[in-house]
Coordinates of N, CA and C in Angstrom, one line a residue:
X214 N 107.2 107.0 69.2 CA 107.6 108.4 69.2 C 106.5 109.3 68.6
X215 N 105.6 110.6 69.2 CA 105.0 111.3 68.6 C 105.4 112.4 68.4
X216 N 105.8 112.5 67.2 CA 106.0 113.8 67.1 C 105.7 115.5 67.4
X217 N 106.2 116.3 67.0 CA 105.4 117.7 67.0 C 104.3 117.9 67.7
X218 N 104.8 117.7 69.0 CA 103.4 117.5 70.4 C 103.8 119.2 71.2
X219 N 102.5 120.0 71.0 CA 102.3 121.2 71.4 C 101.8 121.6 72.4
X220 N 101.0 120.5 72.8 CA 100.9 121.0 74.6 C 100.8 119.7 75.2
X221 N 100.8 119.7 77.0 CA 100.3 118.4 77.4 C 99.1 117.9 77.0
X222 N 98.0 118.5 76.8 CA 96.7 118.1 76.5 C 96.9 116.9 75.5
X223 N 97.4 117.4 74.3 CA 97.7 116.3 73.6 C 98.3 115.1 73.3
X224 N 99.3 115.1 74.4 CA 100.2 113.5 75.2 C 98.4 113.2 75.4
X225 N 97.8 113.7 76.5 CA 97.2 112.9 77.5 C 96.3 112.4 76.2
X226 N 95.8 113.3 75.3 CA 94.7 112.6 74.8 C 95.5 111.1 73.7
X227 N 96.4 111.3 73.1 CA 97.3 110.6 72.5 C 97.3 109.1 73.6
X228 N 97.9 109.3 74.3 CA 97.7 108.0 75.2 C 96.1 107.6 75.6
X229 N 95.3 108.0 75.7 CA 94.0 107.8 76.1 C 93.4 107.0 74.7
X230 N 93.9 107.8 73.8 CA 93.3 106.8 72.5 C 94.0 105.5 72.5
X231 N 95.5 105.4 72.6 CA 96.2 104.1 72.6 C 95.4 103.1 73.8
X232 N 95.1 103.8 75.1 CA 94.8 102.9 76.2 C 93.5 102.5 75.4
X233 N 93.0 103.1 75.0 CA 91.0 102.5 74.8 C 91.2 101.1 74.2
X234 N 92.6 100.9 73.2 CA 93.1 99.9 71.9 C 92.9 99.1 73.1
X235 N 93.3 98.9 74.2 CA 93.6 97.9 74.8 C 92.3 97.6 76.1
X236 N 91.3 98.7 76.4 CA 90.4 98.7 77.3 C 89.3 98.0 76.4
X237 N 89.5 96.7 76.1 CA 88.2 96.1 75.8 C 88.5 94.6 75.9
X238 N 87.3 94.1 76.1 CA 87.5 92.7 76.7 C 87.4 91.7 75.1
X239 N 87.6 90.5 75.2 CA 87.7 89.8 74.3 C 87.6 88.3 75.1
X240 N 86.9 87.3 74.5 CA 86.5 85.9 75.0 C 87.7 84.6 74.4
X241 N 87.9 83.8 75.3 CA 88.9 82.2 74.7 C 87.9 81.6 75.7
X242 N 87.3 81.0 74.6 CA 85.9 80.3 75.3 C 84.5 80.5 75.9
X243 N 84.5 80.4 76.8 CA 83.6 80.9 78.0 C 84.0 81.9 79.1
X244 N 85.5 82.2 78.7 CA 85.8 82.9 79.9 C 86.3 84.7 79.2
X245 N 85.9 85.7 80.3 CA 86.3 86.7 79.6 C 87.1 87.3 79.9
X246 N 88.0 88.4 78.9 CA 89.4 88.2 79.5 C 89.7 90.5 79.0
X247 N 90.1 91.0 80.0 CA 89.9 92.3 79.7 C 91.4 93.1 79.9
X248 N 92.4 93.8 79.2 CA 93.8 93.7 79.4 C 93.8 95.4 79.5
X249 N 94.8 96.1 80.3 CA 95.0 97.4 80.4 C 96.2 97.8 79.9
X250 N 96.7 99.0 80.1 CA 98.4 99.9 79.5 C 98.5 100.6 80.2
X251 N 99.7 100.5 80.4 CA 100.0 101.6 81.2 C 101.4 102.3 80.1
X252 N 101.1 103.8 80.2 CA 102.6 104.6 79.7 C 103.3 105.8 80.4
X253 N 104.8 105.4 79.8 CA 105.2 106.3 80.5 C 105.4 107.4 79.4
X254 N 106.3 108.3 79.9 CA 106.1 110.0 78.6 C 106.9 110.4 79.0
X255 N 108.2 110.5 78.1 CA 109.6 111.3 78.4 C 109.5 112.3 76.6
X256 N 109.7 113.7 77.3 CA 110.0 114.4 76.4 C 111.1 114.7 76.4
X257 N 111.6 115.1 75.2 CA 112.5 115.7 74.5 C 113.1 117.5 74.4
X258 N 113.7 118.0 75.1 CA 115.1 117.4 75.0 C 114.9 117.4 76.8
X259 N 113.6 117.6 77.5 CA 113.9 118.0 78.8 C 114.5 116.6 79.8
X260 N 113.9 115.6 78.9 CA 113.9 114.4 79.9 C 115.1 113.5 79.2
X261 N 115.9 114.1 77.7 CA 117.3 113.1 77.4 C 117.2 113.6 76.1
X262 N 118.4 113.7 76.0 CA 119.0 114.5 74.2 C 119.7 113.2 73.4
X263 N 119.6 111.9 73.7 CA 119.7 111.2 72.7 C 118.5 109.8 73.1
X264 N 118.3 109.3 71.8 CA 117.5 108.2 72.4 C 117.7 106.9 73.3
X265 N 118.3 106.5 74.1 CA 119.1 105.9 75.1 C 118.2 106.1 76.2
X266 N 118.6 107.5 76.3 CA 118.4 108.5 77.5 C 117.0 108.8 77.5
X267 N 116.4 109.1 76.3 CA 114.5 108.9 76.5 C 114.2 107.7 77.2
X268 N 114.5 106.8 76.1 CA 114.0 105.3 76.5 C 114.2 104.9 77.6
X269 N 115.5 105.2 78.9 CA 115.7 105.0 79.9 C 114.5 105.6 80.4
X270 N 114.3 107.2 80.4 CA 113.1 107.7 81.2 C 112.1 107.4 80.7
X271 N 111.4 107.1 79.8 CA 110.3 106.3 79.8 C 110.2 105.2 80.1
X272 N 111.0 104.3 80.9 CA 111.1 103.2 81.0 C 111.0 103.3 82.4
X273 N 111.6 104.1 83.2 CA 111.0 104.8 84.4 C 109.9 105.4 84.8
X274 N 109.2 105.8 83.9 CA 107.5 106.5 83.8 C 107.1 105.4 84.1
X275 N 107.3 104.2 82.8 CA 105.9 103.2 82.7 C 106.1 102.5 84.4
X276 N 107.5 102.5 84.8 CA 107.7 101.0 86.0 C 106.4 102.4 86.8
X277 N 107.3 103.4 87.1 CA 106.0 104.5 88.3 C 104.4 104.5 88.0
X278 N 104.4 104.5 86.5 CA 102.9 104.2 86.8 C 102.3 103.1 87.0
X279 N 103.0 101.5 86.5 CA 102.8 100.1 87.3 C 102.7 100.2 88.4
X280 N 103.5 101.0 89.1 CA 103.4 100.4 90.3 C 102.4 101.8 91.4
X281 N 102.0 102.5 90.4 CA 100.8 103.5 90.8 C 99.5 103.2 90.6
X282 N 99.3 101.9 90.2 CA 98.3 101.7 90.0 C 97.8 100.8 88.7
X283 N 98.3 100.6 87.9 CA 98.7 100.5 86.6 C 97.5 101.3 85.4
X284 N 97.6 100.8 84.5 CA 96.7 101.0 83.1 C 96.0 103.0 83.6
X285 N 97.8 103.8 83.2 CA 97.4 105.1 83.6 C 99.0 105.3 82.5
X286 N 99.0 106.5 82.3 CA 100.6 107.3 82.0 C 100.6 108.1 83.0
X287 N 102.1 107.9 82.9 CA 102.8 109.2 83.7 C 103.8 109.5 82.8
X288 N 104.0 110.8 83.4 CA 105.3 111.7 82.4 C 106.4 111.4 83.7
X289 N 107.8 111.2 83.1 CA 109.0 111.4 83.4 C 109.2 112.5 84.7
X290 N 109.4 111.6 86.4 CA 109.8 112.6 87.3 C 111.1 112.4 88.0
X291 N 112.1 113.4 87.7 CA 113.5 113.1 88.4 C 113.5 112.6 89.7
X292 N 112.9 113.3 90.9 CA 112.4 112.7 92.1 C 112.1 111.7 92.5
X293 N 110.7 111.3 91.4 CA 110.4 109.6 91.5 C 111.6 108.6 91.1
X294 N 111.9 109.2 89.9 CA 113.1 108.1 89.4 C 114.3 107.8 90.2
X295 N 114.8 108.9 91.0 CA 115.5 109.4 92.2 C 115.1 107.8 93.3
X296 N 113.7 107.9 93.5 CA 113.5 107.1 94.8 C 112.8 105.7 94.0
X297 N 112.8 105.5 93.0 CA 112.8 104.1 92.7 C 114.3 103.5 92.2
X298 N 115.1 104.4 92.2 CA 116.4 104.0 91.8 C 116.7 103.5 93.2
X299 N 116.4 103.9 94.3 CA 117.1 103.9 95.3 C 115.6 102.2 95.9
X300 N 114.9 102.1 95.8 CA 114.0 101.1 96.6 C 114.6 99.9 95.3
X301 N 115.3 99.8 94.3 CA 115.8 98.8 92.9 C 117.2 98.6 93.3
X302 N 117.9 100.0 94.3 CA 118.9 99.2 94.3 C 118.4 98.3 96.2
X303 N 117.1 98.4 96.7 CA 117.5 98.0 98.0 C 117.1 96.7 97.8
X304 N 116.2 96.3 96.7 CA 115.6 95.2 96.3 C 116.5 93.8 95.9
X305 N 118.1 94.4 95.0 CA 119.0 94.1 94.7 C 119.5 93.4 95.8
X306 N 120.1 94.4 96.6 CA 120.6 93.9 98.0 C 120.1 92.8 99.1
X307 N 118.7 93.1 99.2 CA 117.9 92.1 99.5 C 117.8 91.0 99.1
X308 N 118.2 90.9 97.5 CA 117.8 89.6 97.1 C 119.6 88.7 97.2
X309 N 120.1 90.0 97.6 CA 121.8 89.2 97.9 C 121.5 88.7 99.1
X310 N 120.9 89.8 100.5 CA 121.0 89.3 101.7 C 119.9 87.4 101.9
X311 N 119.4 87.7 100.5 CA 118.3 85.9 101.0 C 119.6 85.2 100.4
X312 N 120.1 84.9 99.5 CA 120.9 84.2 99.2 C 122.1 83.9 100.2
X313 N 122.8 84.9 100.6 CA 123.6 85.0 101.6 C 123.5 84.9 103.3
X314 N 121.7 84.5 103.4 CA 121.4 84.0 105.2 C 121.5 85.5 105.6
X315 N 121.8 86.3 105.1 CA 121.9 87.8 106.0 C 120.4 88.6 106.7
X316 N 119.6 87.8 106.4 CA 118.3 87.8 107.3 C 118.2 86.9 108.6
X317 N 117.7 87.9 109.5 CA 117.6 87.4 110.8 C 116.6 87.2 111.6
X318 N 116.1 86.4 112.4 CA 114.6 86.4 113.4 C 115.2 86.6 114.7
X319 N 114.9 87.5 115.2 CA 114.7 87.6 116.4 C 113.3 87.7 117.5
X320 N 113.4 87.0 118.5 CA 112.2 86.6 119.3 C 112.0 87.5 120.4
X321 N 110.2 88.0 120.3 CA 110.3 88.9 121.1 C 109.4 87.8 122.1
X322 N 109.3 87.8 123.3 CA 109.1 87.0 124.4 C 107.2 87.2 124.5
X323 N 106.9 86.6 124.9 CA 105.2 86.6 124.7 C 105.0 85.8 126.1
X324 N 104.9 87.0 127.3 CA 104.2 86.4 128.5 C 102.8 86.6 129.0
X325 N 102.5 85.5 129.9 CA 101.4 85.1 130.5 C 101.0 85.9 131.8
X326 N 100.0 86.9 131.6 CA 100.0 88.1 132.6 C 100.2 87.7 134.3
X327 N 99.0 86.4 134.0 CA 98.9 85.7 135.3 C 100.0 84.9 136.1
X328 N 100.0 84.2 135.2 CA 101.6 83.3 136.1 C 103.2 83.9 135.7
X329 N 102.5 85.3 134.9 CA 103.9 85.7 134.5 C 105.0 84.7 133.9
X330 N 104.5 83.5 133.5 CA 105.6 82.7 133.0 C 105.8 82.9 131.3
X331 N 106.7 82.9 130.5 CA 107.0 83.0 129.3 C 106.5 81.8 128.9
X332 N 105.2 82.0 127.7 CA 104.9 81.1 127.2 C 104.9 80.7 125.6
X333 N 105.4 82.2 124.9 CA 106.0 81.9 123.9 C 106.7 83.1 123.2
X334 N 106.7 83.1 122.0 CA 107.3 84.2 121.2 C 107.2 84.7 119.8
X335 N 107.2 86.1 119.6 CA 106.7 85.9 118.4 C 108.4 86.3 117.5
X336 N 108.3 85.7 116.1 CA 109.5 85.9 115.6 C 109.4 86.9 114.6
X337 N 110.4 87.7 114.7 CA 110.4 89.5 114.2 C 111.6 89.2 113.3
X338 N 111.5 89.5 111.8 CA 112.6 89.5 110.9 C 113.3 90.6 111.0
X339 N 114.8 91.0 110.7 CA 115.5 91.6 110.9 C 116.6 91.4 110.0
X340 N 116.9 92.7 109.2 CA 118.1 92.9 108.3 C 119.4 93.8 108.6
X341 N 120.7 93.2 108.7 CA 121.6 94.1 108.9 C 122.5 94.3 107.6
X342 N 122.0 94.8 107.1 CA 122.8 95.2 105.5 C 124.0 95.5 105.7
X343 N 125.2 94.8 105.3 CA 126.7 94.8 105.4 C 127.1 96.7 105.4
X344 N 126.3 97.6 104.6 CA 126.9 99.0 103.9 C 126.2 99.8 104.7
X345 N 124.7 99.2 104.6 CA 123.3 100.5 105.4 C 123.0 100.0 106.9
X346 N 123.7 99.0 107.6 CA 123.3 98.8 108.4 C 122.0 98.1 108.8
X347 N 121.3 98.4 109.4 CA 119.9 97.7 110.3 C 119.0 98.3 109.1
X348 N 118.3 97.8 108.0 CA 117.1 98.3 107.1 C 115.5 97.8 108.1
X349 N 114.9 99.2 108.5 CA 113.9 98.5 108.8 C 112.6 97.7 108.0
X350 N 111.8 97.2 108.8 CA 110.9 96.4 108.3 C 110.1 96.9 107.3
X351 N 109.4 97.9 107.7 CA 108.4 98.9 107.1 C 109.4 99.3 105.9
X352 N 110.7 99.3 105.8 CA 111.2 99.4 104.3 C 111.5 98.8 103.3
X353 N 112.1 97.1 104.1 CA 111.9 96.5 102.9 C 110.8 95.4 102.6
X354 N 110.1 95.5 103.8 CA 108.9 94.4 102.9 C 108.0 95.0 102.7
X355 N 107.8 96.3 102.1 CA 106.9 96.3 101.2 C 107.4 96.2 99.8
X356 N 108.9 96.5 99.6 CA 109.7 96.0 98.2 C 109.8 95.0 98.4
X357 N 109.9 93.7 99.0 CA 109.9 92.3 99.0 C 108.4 91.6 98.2
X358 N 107.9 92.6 99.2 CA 106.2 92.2 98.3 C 105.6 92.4 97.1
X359 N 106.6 93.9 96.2 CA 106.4 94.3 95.0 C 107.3 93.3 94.0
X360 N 107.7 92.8 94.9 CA 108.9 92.0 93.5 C 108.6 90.7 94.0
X361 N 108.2 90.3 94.5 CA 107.8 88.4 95.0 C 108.6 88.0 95.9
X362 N 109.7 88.9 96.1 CA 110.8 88.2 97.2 C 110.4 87.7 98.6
X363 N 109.1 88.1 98.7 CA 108.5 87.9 100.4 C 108.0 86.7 100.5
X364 N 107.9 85.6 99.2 CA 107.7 84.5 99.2 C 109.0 83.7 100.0
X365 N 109.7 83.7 99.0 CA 111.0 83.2 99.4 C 111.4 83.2 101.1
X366 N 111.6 84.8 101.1 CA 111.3 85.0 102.6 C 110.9 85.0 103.5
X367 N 109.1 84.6 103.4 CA 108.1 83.8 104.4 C 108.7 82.1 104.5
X368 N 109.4 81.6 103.6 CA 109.6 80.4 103.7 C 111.0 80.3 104.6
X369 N 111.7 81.1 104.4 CA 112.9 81.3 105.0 C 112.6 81.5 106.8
X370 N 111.5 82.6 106.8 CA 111.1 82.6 108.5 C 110.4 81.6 109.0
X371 N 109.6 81.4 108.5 CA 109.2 79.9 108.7 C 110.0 78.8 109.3
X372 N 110.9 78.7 108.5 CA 111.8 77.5 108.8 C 113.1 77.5 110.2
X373 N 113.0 79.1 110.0 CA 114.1 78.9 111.5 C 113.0 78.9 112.5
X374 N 111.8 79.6 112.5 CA 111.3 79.7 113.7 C 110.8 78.5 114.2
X375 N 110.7 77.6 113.4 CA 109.9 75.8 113.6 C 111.2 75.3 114.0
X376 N 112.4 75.4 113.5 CA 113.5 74.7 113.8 C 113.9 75.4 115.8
X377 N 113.9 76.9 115.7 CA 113.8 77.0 116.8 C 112.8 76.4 117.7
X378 N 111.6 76.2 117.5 CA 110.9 75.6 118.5 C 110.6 74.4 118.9
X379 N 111.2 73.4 117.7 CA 112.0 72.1 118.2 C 113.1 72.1 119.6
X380 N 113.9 73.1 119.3 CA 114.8 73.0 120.7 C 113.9 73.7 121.3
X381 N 113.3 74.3 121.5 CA 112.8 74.9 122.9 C 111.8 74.0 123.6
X382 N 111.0 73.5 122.3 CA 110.3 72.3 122.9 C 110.9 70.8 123.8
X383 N 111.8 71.2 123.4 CA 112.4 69.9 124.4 C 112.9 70.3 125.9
X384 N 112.9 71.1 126.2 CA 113.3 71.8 127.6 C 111.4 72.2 128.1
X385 N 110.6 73.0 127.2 CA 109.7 73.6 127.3 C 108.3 73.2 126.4
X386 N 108.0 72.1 126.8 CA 106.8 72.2 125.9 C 106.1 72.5 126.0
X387 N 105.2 72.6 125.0 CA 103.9 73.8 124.4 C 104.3 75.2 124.9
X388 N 105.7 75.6 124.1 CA 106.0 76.8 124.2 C 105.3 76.9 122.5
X389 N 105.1 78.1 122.3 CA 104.8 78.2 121.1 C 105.4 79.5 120.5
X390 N 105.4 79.4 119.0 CA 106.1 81.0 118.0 C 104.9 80.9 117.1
X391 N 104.6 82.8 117.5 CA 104.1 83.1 116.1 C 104.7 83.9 115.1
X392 N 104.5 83.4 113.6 CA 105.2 84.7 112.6 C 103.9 85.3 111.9
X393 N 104.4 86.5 111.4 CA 103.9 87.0 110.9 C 103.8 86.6 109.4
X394 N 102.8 86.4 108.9 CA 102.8 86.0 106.9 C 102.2 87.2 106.1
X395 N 102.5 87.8 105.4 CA 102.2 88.5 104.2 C 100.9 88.1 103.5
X396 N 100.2 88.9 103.1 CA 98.8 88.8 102.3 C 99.5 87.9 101.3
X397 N 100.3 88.4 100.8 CA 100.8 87.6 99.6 C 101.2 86.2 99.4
X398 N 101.5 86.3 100.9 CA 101.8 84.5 101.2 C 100.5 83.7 100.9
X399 N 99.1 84.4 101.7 CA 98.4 83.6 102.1 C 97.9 83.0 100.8
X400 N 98.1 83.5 100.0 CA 96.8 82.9 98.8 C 98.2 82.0 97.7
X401 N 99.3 82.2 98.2 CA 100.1 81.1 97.7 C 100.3 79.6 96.7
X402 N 99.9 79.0 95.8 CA 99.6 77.8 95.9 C 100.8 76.8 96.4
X403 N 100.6 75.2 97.1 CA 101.8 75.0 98.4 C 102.2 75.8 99.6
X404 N 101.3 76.6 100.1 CA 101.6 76.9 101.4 C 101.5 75.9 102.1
X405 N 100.4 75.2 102.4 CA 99.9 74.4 103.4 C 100.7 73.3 103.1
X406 N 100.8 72.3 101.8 CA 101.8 71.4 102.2 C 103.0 71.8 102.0
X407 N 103.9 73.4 102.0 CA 105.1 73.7 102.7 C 104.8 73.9 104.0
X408 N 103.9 74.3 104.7 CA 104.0 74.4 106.2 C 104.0 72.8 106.7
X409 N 103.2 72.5 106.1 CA 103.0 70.6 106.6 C 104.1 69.8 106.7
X410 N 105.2 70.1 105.6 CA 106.2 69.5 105.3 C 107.5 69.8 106.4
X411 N 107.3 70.8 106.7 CA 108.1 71.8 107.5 C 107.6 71.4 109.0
X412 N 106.7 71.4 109.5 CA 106.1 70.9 110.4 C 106.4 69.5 110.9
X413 N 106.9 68.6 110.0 CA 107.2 67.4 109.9 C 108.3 67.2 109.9
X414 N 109.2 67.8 109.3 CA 111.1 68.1 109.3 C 111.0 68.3 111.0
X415 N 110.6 69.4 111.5 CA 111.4 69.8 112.9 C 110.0 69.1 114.0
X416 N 109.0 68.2 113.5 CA 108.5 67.7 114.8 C 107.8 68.2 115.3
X417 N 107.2 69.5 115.6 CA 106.0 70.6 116.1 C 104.8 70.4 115.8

């Protein structure tokens, strides 16, 4: 809490001196190790008239400036807090719909110009949220990927689309699916022996 703060200038410099505490590196061994802060800034009485109600909005500053970039403050914005209240609760929901199989792949057909024959497909995730309906893609996995859920859920597409191409392969072989993986996937540690493993479950 800082008291008797008379203009913004002096939040900003106030925090700038706290960040420097933390803008300097320090060694465990040979290796060097350099840590940042990030704050948030709810005043008084504009942003909450008891402390509950600060703390909540500064608790909301610091997540907006985390996820702005980190090792910055931001002051308290109803708007922002407005639309991260709303991508926390879709995150919530999302993390019901993995638990609950409420995620879906659907196959979009991948033909062969020349023989015009279907030779494979690529598999497109798909959410029908019991309340909101159809959430598109572009909305929730970029919140999947800020909260790690896209892990979970690359493993989840993964697995139906190999299991689908077991059956298809037996009517159709060297039909093939491709999915789509997340940056976040790729640098995963156990990808390769979960694909491997997975690969070996359904036979492909």
């Amino acid at each position: 809490i800082h008291r008797n703060v008379t203009s913004q200038q002096e939040v900003r410099q106030y925090t700038g001196r706290l960040r420097s505490v933390f803008d300097q590196s320090f060694d465990i061994g040979e290796t060097s190790f350099r840590t940042t802060a990030s704050f948030g800034i709810a005043h008084y009485p504009q942003h909450g008239q008891t402390p509950l109600m600060l703390y909540r909005s500064a608790d909301s500053a610091v997540i907006l400036a985390k996820s702005s970039g980190k090792n910055r403050e931001m002051e308290f914005d109803s708007e922002q807090d407005t639309e991260h209240r709303i991508r926390l609760d879709l995150s919530e929901r999302l993390e019901q719909a993995i638990r609950k199989s409420e995620l879906s792949l659907y196959f979009q057909p991948i033909v062969d110009l020349r023989s015009r024959q279907t030779i494979g497909a690529e598999a497109l995730l798909r959410w029908k949220e019991p309340e909101l309906g159809f959430v598109a893609p572009d909305v929730f996995i970029p919140i999947a990927e800020e909260t790690g859920q896209i892990l979970e859920i690359g493993r989840l597409v993964l697995a139906q689309a190999l299991e689908a191409l077991s059956q298809w392969n037996r009517v159709a072989p060297g039909f093939s699916v491709s999915v789509n993986v997340s940056p976040g996937e790729l640098g995963r540690p156990g990808l390769i022996s979960d694909v491997s493993a997975l690969l070996a479950r359904y036979q492909v």
